[in-house]
């Protein structure tokens, strides 16, 4: 059986990479988390506000000059004024942003990933033990590639959304076939089952 650790909650993330000031976990929870991590064959990290200290979509929106407009779309969806479905919210935010290929490339080229303290050492330690490390994100692959490079994670182990462009490099939607483009769907569950399947690791 393949054991996969999914450190997406405070209880699952070691103290060295927790980002909220003053946040702590009970000693027994911490020891249990460490035990799971030591035995895991694979670890899947969320990226925004976990591996990195920032939110990639928000930062890209600010760079494009539509930060507040995108924040309003997110607030509207999460406050129940619209039925919150991740794919719909992602589409709405991208419709406001409409980044072209040149803008996205320029943003990536001038922005250095803000890694969470201790994450580089943690990933290195996991990999030295033969643990497979994956980055799984509802963000954009183009923004995550530099993160993976800094952490020594092969890009084939990134699961994230892909922005599409037309032949002129203009924004042309996003790839809805990506398993990370929605939440709670059968496709997402299929991705998790795929990661559990030892024949794929």
C-alpha atoms as a PDB file:
ATOM      1  CA  UNK A   1       0.000   0.000   0.000  1.00  0.00           C
ATOM      2  CA  UNK A   2       1.220   3.482  -0.858  1.00  0.00           C
ATOM      3  CA  UNK A   3       0.942   6.024   1.966  1.00  0.00           C
ATOM      4  CA  UNK A   4       0.304   9.614   0.876  1.00  0.00           C
ATOM      5  CA  UNK A   5       0.467  12.592   3.230  1.00  0.00           C
ATOM      6  CA  UNK A   6      -1.667  15.604   2.304  1.00  0.00           C
ATOM      7  CA  UNK A   7      -0.463  18.489   4.520  1.00  0.00           C
ATOM      8  CA  UNK A   8      -3.236  20.994   3.892  1.00  0.00           C
ATOM      9  CA  UNK A   9      -4.376  21.629   7.457  1.00  0.00           C
ATOM     10  CA  UNK A  10      -2.620  23.163  10.430  1.00  0.00           C
ATOM     11  CA  UNK A  11      -2.434  19.806  12.210  1.00  0.00           C
ATOM     12  CA  UNK A  12      -0.628  18.225   9.283  1.00  0.00           C
ATOM     13  CA  UNK A  13       2.001  20.910   8.680  1.00  0.00           C
ATOM     14  CA  UNK A  14       5.190  20.859  10.767  1.00  0.00           C
ATOM     15  CA  UNK A  15       5.684  23.822  13.056  1.00  0.00           C
ATOM     16  CA  UNK A  16       8.667  25.033  11.017  1.00  0.00           C
ATOM     17  CA  UNK A  17       6.516  25.858   7.976  1.00  0.00           C
ATOM     18  CA  UNK A  18       3.310  27.111   9.593  1.00  0.00           C
ATOM     19  CA  UNK A  19       2.534  30.634   8.464  1.00  0.00           C
ATOM     20  CA  UNK A  20       0.005  32.083  10.912  1.00  0.00           C
ATOM     21  CA  UNK A  21       1.579  33.997  13.811  1.00  0.00           C
ATOM     22  CA  UNK A  22       1.006  32.403  17.180  1.00  0.00           C
ATOM     23  CA  UNK A  23      -0.475  29.233  15.668  1.00  0.00           C
ATOM     24  CA  UNK A  24       0.349  26.058  17.556  1.00  0.00           C
ATOM     25  CA  UNK A  25      -0.726  22.468  17.723  1.00  0.00           C
ATOM     26  CA  UNK A  26      -0.898  20.034  20.614  1.00  0.00           C
ATOM     27  CA  UNK A  27       2.207  17.932  21.175  1.00  0.00           C
ATOM     28  CA  UNK A  28       0.448  14.656  20.430  1.00  0.00           C
ATOM     29  CA  UNK A  29      -0.928  16.038  17.161  1.00  0.00           C
ATOM     30  CA  UNK A  30       2.536  17.217  16.192  1.00  0.00           C
ATOM     31  CA  UNK A  31       4.065  13.827  16.943  1.00  0.00           C
ATOM     32  CA  UNK A  32       1.305  12.059  15.018  1.00  0.00           C
ATOM     33  CA  UNK A  33       1.883  14.342  12.016  1.00  0.00           C
ATOM     34  CA  UNK A  34       5.620  13.616  12.116  1.00  0.00           C
ATOM     35  CA  UNK A  35       4.942   9.884  12.339  1.00  0.00           C
ATOM     36  CA  UNK A  36       2.715  10.021   9.245  1.00  0.00           C
ATOM     37  CA  UNK A  37       5.282  12.066   7.342  1.00  0.00           C
ATOM     38  CA  UNK A  38       8.101   9.651   8.226  1.00  0.00           C
ATOM     39  CA  UNK A  39       6.123   6.695   6.864  1.00  0.00           C
ATOM     40  CA  UNK A  40       4.649   8.383   3.784  1.00  0.00           C
ATOM     41  CA  UNK A  41       5.743   7.187   0.348  1.00  0.00           C
ATOM     42  CA  UNK A  42       4.507  10.460  -1.171  1.00  0.00           C
ATOM     43  CA  UNK A  43       3.674  13.936   0.132  1.00  0.00           C
ATOM     44  CA  UNK A  44       1.338  16.309  -1.731  1.00  0.00           C
ATOM     45  CA  UNK A  45       1.754  19.995  -0.908  1.00  0.00           C
ATOM     46  CA  UNK A  46      -0.674  22.778  -1.620  1.00  0.00           C
ATOM     47  CA  UNK A  47       1.272  25.771  -2.928  1.00  0.00           C
ATOM     48  CA  UNK A  48      -0.415  29.098  -2.099  1.00  0.00           C
ATOM     49  CA  UNK A  49      -0.103  30.029   1.588  1.00  0.00           C
ATOM     50  CA  UNK A  50       1.573  26.671   2.282  1.00  0.00           C
ATOM     51  CA  UNK A  51       4.712  26.080   0.220  1.00  0.00           C
ATOM     52  CA  UNK A  52       4.687  29.814  -0.588  1.00  0.00           C
ATOM     53  CA  UNK A  53       3.705  32.645   1.723  1.00  0.00           C
ATOM     54  CA  UNK A  54       1.587  34.410  -0.866  1.00  0.00           C
ATOM     55  CA  UNK A  55      -1.397  33.731  -3.127  1.00  0.00           C
ATOM     56  CA  UNK A  56      -0.271  33.530  -6.743  1.00  0.00           C
ATOM     57  CA  UNK A  57      -3.602  34.481  -8.327  1.00  0.00           C
ATOM     58  CA  UNK A  58      -3.980  37.538  -6.084  1.00  0.00           C
ATOM     59  CA  UNK A  59      -0.438  38.710  -6.761  1.00  0.00           C
ATOM     60  CA  UNK A  60      -0.826  38.266 -10.513  1.00  0.00           C
ATOM     61  CA  UNK A  61      -4.116  40.198 -10.395  1.00  0.00           C
ATOM     62  CA  UNK A  62      -2.390  43.046  -8.523  1.00  0.00           C
ATOM     63  CA  UNK A  63       0.399  43.074 -11.111  1.00  0.00           C
ATOM     64  CA  UNK A  64      -2.231  43.371 -13.855  1.00  0.00           C
ATOM     65  CA  UNK A  65      -3.888  46.279 -12.021  1.00  0.00           C
ATOM     66  CA  UNK A  66      -7.123  44.416 -11.226  1.00  0.00           C
ATOM     67  CA  UNK A  67      -6.348  43.197  -7.733  1.00  0.00           C
ATOM     68  CA  UNK A  68      -9.383  44.736  -6.051  1.00  0.00           C
ATOM     69  CA  UNK A  69     -11.763  43.645  -8.797  1.00  0.00           C
ATOM     70  CA  UNK A  70     -10.550  40.037  -8.520  1.00  0.00           C
ATOM     71  CA  UNK A  71     -10.798  40.193  -4.719  1.00  0.00           C
ATOM     72  CA  UNK A  72     -14.408  41.347  -5.082  1.00  0.00           C
ATOM     73  CA  UNK A  73     -15.199  38.355  -7.315  1.00  0.00           C
ATOM     74  CA  UNK A  74     -13.700  36.018  -4.710  1.00  0.00           C
ATOM     75  CA  UNK A  75     -15.565  37.699  -1.835  1.00  0.00           C
ATOM     76  CA  UNK A  76     -18.857  37.545  -3.722  1.00  0.00           C
ATOM     77  CA  UNK A  77     -18.458  33.834  -4.356  1.00  0.00           C
ATOM     78  CA  UNK A  78     -17.386  32.968  -0.832  1.00  0.00           C
ATOM     79  CA  UNK A  79     -20.017  35.117   0.895  1.00  0.00           C
ATOM     80  CA  UNK A  80     -22.831  33.107  -0.619  1.00  0.00           C
ATOM     81  CA  UNK A  81     -23.942  35.780  -3.078  1.00  0.00           C
ATOM     82  CA  UNK A  82     -23.177  33.270  -5.812  1.00  0.00           C
ATOM     83  CA  UNK A  83     -23.056  29.511  -5.680  1.00  0.00           C
ATOM     84  CA  UNK A  84     -19.418  28.873  -4.922  1.00  0.00           C
ATOM     85  CA  UNK A  85     -17.915  26.321  -7.263  1.00  0.00           C
ATOM     86  CA  UNK A  86     -14.192  26.572  -7.738  1.00  0.00           C
ATOM     87  CA  UNK A  87     -14.282  26.270 -11.521  1.00  0.00           C
ATOM     88  CA  UNK A  88     -16.885  29.062 -11.809  1.00  0.00           C
ATOM     89  CA  UNK A  89     -14.946  31.293  -9.436  1.00  0.00           C
ATOM     90  CA  UNK A  90     -11.712  30.629 -11.335  1.00  0.00           C
ATOM     91  CA  UNK A  91     -13.410  31.458 -14.628  1.00  0.00           C
ATOM     92  CA  UNK A  92     -14.839  34.685 -13.182  1.00  0.00           C
ATOM     93  CA  UNK A  93     -11.472  35.807 -11.810  1.00  0.00           C
ATOM     94  CA  UNK A  94      -9.675  35.025 -15.050  1.00  0.00           C
ATOM     95  CA  UNK A  95     -12.341  36.871 -17.018  1.00  0.00           C
ATOM     96  CA  UNK A  96     -11.468  39.993 -15.009  1.00  0.00           C
ATOM     97  CA  UNK A  97      -7.721  39.419 -15.330  1.00  0.00           C
ATOM     98  CA  UNK A  98      -7.461  38.213 -18.956  1.00  0.00           C
ATOM     99  CA  UNK A  99      -3.661  37.940 -18.817  1.00  0.00           C
ATOM    100  CA  UNK A 100      -1.955  37.638 -22.156  1.00  0.00           C
ATOM    101  CA  UNK A 101       1.078  35.404 -22.624  1.00  0.00           C
ATOM    102  CA  UNK A 102       3.578  38.284 -22.597  1.00  0.00           C
ATOM    103  CA  UNK A 103       2.143  39.655 -19.347  1.00  0.00           C
ATOM    104  CA  UNK A 104       2.266  36.259 -17.680  1.00  0.00           C
ATOM    105  CA  UNK A 105       5.809  35.586 -18.837  1.00  0.00           C
ATOM    106  CA  UNK A 106       6.943  39.049 -17.703  1.00  0.00           C
ATOM    107  CA  UNK A 107       5.349  38.569 -14.274  1.00  0.00           C
ATOM    108  CA  UNK A 108       7.077  35.197 -13.829  1.00  0.00           C
ATOM    109  CA  UNK A 109      10.412  36.606 -14.960  1.00  0.00           C
ATOM    110  CA  UNK A 110      10.400  39.512 -12.484  1.00  0.00           C
ATOM    111  CA  UNK A 111       8.865  37.706  -9.512  1.00  0.00           C
ATOM    112  CA  UNK A 112      10.784  35.426  -7.184  1.00  0.00           C
ATOM    113  CA  UNK A 113       8.729  32.823  -5.287  1.00  0.00           C
ATOM    114  CA  UNK A 114       8.282  33.662  -1.592  1.00  0.00           C
ATOM    115  CA  UNK A 115       8.970  30.260  -0.079  1.00  0.00           C
ATOM    116  CA  UNK A 116       7.682  29.529   3.403  1.00  0.00           C
ATOM    117  CA  UNK A 117      10.467  29.287   5.960  1.00  0.00           C
ATOM    118  CA  UNK A 118      11.800  25.750   6.252  1.00  0.00           C
ATOM    119  CA  UNK A 119       9.998  24.298   3.229  1.00  0.00           C
ATOM    120  CA  UNK A 120      13.124  23.910   1.115  1.00  0.00           C
ATOM    121  CA  UNK A 121      14.856  21.939   3.859  1.00  0.00           C
ATOM    122  CA  UNK A 122      11.752  19.837   4.466  1.00  0.00           C
ATOM    123  CA  UNK A 123      11.349  18.909   0.793  1.00  0.00           C
ATOM    124  CA  UNK A 124      15.061  18.113   0.544  1.00  0.00           C
ATOM    125  CA  UNK A 125      14.831  15.847   3.570  1.00  0.00           C
ATOM    126  CA  UNK A 126      11.777  14.053   2.205  1.00  0.00           C
ATOM    127  CA  UNK A 127      13.433  13.526  -1.168  1.00  0.00           C
ATOM    128  CA  UNK A 128      16.651  12.259   0.439  1.00  0.00           C
ATOM    129  CA  UNK A 129      14.562   9.513   2.051  1.00  0.00           C
ATOM    130  CA  UNK A 130      13.050   8.584  -1.307  1.00  0.00           C
ATOM    131  CA  UNK A 131       9.677  10.196  -0.595  1.00  0.00           C
ATOM    132  CA  UNK A 132       7.893  11.399  -3.729  1.00  0.00           C
ATOM    133  CA  UNK A 133       6.931  15.100  -3.445  1.00  0.00           C
ATOM    134  CA  UNK A 134       4.077  16.609  -5.466  1.00  0.00           C
ATOM    135  CA  UNK A 135       2.750  20.161  -5.785  1.00  0.00           C
ATOM    136  CA  UNK A 136      -1.048  20.205  -6.138  1.00  0.00           C
ATOM    137  CA  UNK A 137      -2.662  23.601  -6.628  1.00  0.00           C
ATOM    138  CA  UNK A 138      -5.741  25.414  -7.835  1.00  0.00           C
ATOM    139  CA  UNK A 139      -3.320  28.077  -9.036  1.00  0.00           C
ATOM    140  CA  UNK A 140      -1.515  28.326 -12.357  1.00  0.00           C
ATOM    141  CA  UNK A 141       1.200  25.950 -13.530  1.00  0.00           C
ATOM    142  CA  UNK A 142       3.261  28.790 -15.079  1.00  0.00           C
ATOM    143  CA  UNK A 143       3.506  30.434 -11.643  1.00  0.00           C
ATOM    144  CA  UNK A 144       4.382  27.173  -9.916  1.00  0.00           C
ATOM    145  CA  UNK A 145       7.169  26.052 -12.256  1.00  0.00           C
ATOM    146  CA  UNK A 146       9.734  28.428 -10.629  1.00  0.00           C
ATOM    147  CA  UNK A 147       8.668  27.137  -7.190  1.00  0.00           C
ATOM    148  CA  UNK A 148       9.233  23.551  -8.275  1.00  0.00           C
ATOM    149  CA  UNK A 149      12.618  24.487  -9.724  1.00  0.00           C
ATOM    150  CA  UNK A 150      13.733  26.068  -6.434  1.00  0.00           C
ATOM    151  CA  UNK A 151      12.621  22.966  -4.534  1.00  0.00           C
ATOM    152  CA  UNK A 152      14.096  20.447  -6.955  1.00  0.00           C
ATOM    153  CA  UNK A 153      10.684  18.982  -7.812  1.00  0.00           C
ATOM    154  CA  UNK A 154      10.250  17.649 -11.348  1.00  0.00           C
ATOM    155  CA  UNK A 155       7.572  19.524 -13.296  1.00  0.00           C
ATOM    156  CA  UNK A 156       5.844  16.208 -14.032  1.00  0.00           C
ATOM    157  CA  UNK A 157       4.884  16.229 -10.343  1.00  0.00           C
ATOM    158  CA  UNK A 158       2.951  19.486 -10.587  1.00  0.00           C
ATOM    159  CA  UNK A 159      -0.838  19.355 -10.721  1.00  0.00           C
ATOM    160  CA  UNK A 160      -2.170  22.844 -11.422  1.00  0.00           C
ATOM    161  CA  UNK A 161      -4.281  24.868 -13.825  1.00  0.00           C
ATOM    162  CA  UNK A 162      -3.195  25.823 -17.323  1.00  0.00           C
ATOM    163  CA  UNK A 163      -4.065  29.214 -18.814  1.00  0.00           C
ATOM    164  CA  UNK A 164      -4.762  29.026 -22.557  1.00  0.00           C
ATOM    165  CA  UNK A 165      -3.751  31.554 -25.204  1.00  0.00           C
ATOM    166  CA  UNK A 166      -4.667  32.013 -28.837  1.00  0.00           C
ATOM    167  CA  UNK A 167      -2.114  32.197 -31.667  1.00  0.00           C
ATOM    168  CA  UNK A 168      -1.483  35.867 -30.918  1.00  0.00           C
ATOM    169  CA  UNK A 169      -0.851  35.208 -27.240  1.00  0.00           C
ATOM    170  CA  UNK A 170      -4.158  36.654 -26.056  1.00  0.00           C
ATOM    171  CA  UNK A 171      -6.027  35.087 -23.130  1.00  0.00           C
ATOM    172  CA  UNK A 172      -8.258  32.255 -24.322  1.00  0.00           C
ATOM    173  CA  UNK A 173      -9.649  30.651 -21.175  1.00  0.00           C
ATOM    174  CA  UNK A 174      -8.208  27.808 -19.143  1.00  0.00           C
ATOM    175  CA  UNK A 175      -7.974  24.062 -19.478  1.00  0.00           C
ATOM    176  CA  UNK A 176     -11.073  22.642 -17.769  1.00  0.00           C
ATOM    177  CA  UNK A 177      -9.740  19.116 -18.244  1.00  0.00           C
ATOM    178  CA  UNK A 178      -7.102  19.792 -15.580  1.00  0.00           C
ATOM    179  CA  UNK A 179      -8.086  17.885 -12.444  1.00  0.00           C
ATOM    180  CA  UNK A 180      -7.298  20.936 -10.300  1.00  0.00           C
ATOM    181  CA  UNK A 181      -9.721  23.214 -12.167  1.00  0.00           C
ATOM    182  CA  UNK A 182     -12.611  22.185  -9.922  1.00  0.00           C
ATOM    183  CA  UNK A 183     -13.158  21.021  -6.357  1.00  0.00           C
ATOM    184  CA  UNK A 184     -15.105  18.115  -4.951  1.00  0.00           C
ATOM    185  CA  UNK A 185     -15.736  16.529  -8.334  1.00  0.00           C
ATOM    186  CA  UNK A 186     -15.280  12.940  -9.443  1.00  0.00           C
ATOM    187  CA  UNK A 187     -12.269  14.112 -11.436  1.00  0.00           C
ATOM    188  CA  UNK A 188     -10.587  15.424  -8.270  1.00  0.00           C
ATOM    189  CA  UNK A 189     -11.271  12.147  -6.498  1.00  0.00           C
ATOM    190  CA  UNK A 190      -9.850  10.358  -9.545  1.00  0.00           C
ATOM    191  CA  UNK A 191      -6.638  12.360  -9.213  1.00  0.00           C
ATOM    192  CA  UNK A 192      -6.293  11.382  -5.547  1.00  0.00           C
ATOM    193  CA  UNK A 193      -6.882   7.723  -6.419  1.00  0.00           C
ATOM    194  CA  UNK A 194      -4.210   8.063  -9.113  1.00  0.00           C
ATOM    195  CA  UNK A 195      -1.716   9.356  -6.552  1.00  0.00           C
ATOM    196  CA  UNK A 196      -2.573   6.479  -4.244  1.00  0.00           C
ATOM    197  CA  UNK A 197      -1.821   3.945  -6.970  1.00  0.00           C
ATOM    198  CA  UNK A 198       1.741   2.789  -6.401  1.00  0.00           C
ATOM    199  CA  UNK A 199       2.147   1.792 -10.018  1.00  0.00           C
ATOM    200  CA  UNK A 200       2.088   5.478 -10.968  1.00  0.00           C
ATOM    201  CA  UNK A 201       4.780   6.586  -8.516  1.00  0.00           C
END
